[in-house]
XYZ file of C-alpha atoms in Angstrom:
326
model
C 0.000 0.000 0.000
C 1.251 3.891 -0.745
C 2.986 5.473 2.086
C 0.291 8.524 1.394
C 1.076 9.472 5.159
C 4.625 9.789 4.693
C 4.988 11.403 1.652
C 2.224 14.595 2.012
C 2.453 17.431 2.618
C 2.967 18.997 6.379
C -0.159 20.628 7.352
C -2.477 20.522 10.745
C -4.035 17.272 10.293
C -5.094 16.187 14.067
C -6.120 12.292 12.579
C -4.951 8.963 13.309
C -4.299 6.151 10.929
C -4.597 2.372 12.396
C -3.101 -1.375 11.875
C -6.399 -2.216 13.111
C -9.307 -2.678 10.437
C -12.292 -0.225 10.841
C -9.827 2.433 13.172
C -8.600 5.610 11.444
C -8.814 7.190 8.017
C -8.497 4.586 5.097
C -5.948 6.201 3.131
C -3.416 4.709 5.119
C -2.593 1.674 6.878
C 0.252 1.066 9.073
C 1.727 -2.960 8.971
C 1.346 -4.463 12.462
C 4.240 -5.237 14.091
C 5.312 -9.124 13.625
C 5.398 -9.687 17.212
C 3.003 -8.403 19.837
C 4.549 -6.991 23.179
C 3.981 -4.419 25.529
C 7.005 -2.063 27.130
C 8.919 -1.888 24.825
C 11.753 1.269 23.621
C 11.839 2.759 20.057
C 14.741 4.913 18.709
C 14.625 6.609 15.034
C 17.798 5.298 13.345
C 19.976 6.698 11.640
C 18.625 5.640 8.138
C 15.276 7.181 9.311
C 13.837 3.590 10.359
C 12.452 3.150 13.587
C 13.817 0.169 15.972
C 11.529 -1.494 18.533
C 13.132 -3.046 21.270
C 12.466 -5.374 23.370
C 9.266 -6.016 25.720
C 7.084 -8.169 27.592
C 4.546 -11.010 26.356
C 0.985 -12.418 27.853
C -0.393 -14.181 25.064
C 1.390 -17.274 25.616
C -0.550 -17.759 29.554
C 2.527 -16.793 31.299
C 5.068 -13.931 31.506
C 8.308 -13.799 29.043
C 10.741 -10.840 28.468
C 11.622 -10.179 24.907
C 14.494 -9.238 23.389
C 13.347 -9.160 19.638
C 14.786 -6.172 17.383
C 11.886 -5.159 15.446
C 12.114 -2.769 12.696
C 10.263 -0.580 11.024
C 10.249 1.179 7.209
C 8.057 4.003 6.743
C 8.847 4.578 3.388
C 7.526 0.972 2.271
C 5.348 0.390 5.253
C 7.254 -2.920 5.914
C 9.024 -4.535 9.290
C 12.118 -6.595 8.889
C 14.056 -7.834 12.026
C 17.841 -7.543 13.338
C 20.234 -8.720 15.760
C 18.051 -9.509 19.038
C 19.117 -7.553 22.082
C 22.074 -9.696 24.308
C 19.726 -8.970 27.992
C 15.717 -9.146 27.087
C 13.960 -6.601 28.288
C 10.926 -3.804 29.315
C 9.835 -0.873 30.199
C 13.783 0.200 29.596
C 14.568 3.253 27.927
C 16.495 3.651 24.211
C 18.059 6.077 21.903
C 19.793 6.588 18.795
C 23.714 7.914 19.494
C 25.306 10.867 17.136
C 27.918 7.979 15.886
C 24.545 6.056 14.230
C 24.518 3.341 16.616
C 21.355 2.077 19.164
C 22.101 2.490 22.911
C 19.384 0.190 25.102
C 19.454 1.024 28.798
C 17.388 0.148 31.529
C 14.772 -1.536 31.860
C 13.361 -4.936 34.038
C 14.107 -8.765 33.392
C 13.607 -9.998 37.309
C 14.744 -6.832 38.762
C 16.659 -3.713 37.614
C 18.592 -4.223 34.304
C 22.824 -3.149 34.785
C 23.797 -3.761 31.064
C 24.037 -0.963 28.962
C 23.834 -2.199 25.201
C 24.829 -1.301 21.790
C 24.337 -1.981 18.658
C 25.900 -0.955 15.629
C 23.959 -1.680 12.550
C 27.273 -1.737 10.257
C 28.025 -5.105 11.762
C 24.351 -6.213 12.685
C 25.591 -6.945 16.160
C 25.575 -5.249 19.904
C 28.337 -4.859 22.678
C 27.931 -4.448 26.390
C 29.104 -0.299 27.228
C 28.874 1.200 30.631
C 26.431 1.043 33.495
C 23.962 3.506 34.966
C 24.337 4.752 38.189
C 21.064 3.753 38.910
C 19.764 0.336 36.827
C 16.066 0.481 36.996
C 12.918 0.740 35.205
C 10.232 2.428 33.755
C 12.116 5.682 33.873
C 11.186 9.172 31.761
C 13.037 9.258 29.190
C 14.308 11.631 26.710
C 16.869 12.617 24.032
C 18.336 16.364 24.452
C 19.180 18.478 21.675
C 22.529 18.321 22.126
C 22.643 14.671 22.008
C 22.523 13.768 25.620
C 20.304 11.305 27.473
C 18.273 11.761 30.167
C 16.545 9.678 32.565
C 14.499 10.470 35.462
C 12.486 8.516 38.113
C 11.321 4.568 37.503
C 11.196 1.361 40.020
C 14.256 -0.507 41.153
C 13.995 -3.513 42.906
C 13.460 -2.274 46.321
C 10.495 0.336 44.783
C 9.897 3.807 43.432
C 13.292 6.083 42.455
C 14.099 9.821 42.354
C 17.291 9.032 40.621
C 17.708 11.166 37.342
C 21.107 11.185 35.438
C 22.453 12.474 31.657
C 24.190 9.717 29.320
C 26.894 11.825 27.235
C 27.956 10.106 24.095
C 31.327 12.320 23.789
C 32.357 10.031 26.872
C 30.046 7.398 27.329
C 29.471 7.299 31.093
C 26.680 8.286 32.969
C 26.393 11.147 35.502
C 24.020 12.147 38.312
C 22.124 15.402 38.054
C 19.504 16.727 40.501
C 17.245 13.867 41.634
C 13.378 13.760 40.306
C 11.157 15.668 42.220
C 8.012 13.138 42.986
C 8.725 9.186 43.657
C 7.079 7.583 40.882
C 5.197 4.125 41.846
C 3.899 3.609 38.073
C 5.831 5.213 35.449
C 5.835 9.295 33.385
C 6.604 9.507 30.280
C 9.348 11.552 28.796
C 10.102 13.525 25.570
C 12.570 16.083 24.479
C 11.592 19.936 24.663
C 12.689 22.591 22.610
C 15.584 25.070 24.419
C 17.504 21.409 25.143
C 15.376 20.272 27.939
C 13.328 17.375 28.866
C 9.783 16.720 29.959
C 8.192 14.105 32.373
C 4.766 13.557 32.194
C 1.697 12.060 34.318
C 3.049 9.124 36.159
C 1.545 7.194 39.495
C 2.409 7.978 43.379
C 1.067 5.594 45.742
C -1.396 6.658 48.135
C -2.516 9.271 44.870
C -2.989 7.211 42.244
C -2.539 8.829 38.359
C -1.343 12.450 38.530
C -1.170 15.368 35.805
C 1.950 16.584 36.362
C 4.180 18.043 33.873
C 8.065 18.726 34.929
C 10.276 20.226 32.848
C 14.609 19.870 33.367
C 17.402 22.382 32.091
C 20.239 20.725 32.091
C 21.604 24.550 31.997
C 20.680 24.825 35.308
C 20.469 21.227 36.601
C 16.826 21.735 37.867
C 12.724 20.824 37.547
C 10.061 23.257 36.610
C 6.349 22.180 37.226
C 4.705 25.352 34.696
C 1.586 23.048 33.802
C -0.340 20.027 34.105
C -1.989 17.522 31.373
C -5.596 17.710 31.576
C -6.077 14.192 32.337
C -3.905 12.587 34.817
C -2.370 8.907 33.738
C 0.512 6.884 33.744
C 1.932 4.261 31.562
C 1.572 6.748 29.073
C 3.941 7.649 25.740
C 5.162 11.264 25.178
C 6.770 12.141 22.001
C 8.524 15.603 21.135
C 7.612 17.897 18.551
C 8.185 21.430 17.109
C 6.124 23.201 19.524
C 6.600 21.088 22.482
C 5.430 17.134 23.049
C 1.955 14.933 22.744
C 0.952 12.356 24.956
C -1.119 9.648 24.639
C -2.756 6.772 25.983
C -1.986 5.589 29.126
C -3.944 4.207 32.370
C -6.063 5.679 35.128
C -7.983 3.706 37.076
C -10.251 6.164 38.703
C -11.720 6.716 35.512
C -12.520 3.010 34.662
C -10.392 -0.426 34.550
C -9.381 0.233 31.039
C -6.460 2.051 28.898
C -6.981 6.015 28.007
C -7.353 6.975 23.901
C -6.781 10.305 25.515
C -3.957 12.976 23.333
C -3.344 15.701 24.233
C -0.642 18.374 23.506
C 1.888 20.674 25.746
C 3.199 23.745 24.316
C 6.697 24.327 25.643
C 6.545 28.207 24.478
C 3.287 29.445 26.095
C 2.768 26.200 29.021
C -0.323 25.789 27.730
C -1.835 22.329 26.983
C -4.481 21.297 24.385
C -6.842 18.099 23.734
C -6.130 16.385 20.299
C -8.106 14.195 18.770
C -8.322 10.510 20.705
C -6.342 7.079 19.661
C -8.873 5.491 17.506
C -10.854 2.161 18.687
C -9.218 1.076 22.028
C -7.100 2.374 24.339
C -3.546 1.657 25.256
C -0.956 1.808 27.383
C 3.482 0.957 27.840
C 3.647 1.420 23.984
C 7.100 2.335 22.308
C 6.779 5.856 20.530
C 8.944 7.851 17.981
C 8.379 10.908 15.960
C 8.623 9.627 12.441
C 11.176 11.885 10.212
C 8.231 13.631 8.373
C 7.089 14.637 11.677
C 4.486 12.188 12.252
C 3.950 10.317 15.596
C 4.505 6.416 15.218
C 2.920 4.463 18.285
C 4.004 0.211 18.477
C 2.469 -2.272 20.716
C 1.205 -1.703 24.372
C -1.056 -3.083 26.402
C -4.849 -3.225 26.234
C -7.838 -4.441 28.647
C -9.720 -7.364 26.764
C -12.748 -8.518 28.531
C -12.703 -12.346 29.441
C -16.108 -13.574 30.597
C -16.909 -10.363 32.367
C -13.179 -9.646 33.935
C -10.981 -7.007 32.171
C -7.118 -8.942 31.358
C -4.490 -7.717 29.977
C -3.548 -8.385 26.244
C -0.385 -6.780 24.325
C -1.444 -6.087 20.864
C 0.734 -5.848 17.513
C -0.949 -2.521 16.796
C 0.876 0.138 15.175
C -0.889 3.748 15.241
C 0.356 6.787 13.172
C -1.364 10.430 14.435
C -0.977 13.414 12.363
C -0.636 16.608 14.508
């Protein structure tokens, strides 16, 4: 099928296109990923391809980390697979270094995940690099401008972390900055801002449940603003950055129902003010993998839904792939 989303025009569109038959506008449909999972990490590559690492898997009746290196082509609207990870994987973080190579970091296989891994797709194959300070998982996330990584909050195995720290890919190590402000017991989502800063959004506090938060951190000054809030509080959610600031979508609060949020909505970095966009299509979702596409779109891949099972909502990954048009 045409790539008609990838090859028009950029205009304000606010619509979705679906994997999922019936869901979004029928000029386009995405391929659905070849293997369903939920949690896992996408990185734009240097080729403008987008890389989906990793996850976690229900369908088969019991739990099993992934480490599958799923990849997609926007320009032909095909997936083709690479090198699996070394250390499978999710809810772990991942981004695409100046040099062209993947860096995977992060993340939970039966506790906090040290290795830091990388993959170089001259050679199809990864090596084991430094560790974090602080191995954990389902941080906020985020790419800087300036090529930096940073990584705020998440669960390690004794519970909820502050622990935030910048990867820098001149020296490969990992520093400390100024620890998170909240202790996250369910995890924000992060995106890159313009000015070289990073946003964390929503996320879960126990005793609170789903908040609206939205922090903002200068690494120029190594510290968190709070100048808005999303205007509906979830976590699990996926943030991705764009020209005026970052959407974010999906996600899970369970005062407003035992099932994933369609809810998108938009955060303007300029003025702090935040907007409602038009929903995910069809059924919610939550820990999906998110990139902005190199035309601009937003590319969402997997997650987690609620199926109902004789009258009790379960949780099902999905091989959906969603495309949204801001």
């Amino acid at each position: 099928m045409p790539c008609l989303v990838f090859g028009a025009p950029k205009v304000k569109m606010d619509l979705w296109y679906s994997s999922v038959a019936g869901e979004g506008d029928p000029a386009f449909k995405p391929t659905a990923m070849p293997t369903a999972v939920y949690g896992p990490a996408a990185a734009i590559t240097a080729d403008g391809k987008v890389a989906v690492l990793g996850g976690g898997m229900l369908a088969s009746g019991s739990f099993a980390y992934y480490n599958g290196h799923q990849v997609y082509d926007p320009e032909t609207n095909t997936w083709s697979l690479r090198a699996g990870m070394p250390t499978a994987r999710y809810f772990h973080g991942a981004a695409t270094l100046p040099n062209g190579r993947l860096m995977v970091f992060g993340g939970w296989k039966n506790g906090g995940v040290a290795p830091v891994e990388v993959y170089d797709p001259a050679t199809n194959a990864w090596t084991t690099g430094g560790e974090m300070g602080t191995p954990r998982a389902e941080m906020a996330f985020a790419t800087l401008e300036d090529g930096r990584v940073f990584a705020a909050a998440g669960r390690v195995s004794g519970g909820p972390s502050t622990a935030a720290e910048l990867y820098n890919p001149q020296t490969g190590t990992w520093a400390a900055v100024a620890p998170f402000p909240q202790s996250y017991a369910a995890p924000a989502a992060g995106a890159p801002l313009p000015g070289n800063k990073a946003g964390v959004f929503g996320g879960g506090i126990t005793g609170v449940g789903a908040v609206d938060y939205i922090y903002v951190y200068d690494p120029a000054t190594n510290s968190y603003l709070l100048p808005s809030s999303l205007p509906t509080a979830r976590y699990t959610a996926a943030a991705v950055g764009t020209d005026e600031g970052a959407v974010v979508i999906g996600g899970s609060n369970p005062a407003l129902g035992d099932i994933y949020l369609q809810a998108n909505e938009a955060y303007n970095a300029y003025t702090n003010a935040t907007s409602v966009l038009a929903p995910m299509p069809g059924y919610g979702l939550g820990g999906m993998a998110a990139a902005r596409l190199p035309k601009g779109q937003v590319g969402l891949f997997g997650g987690v839904r609620k199926v109902d099972v004789n009258g009790t909502f379960v949780n099902s990954e999905v091989h959906t792939v969603r495309v949204y048009w801001p």
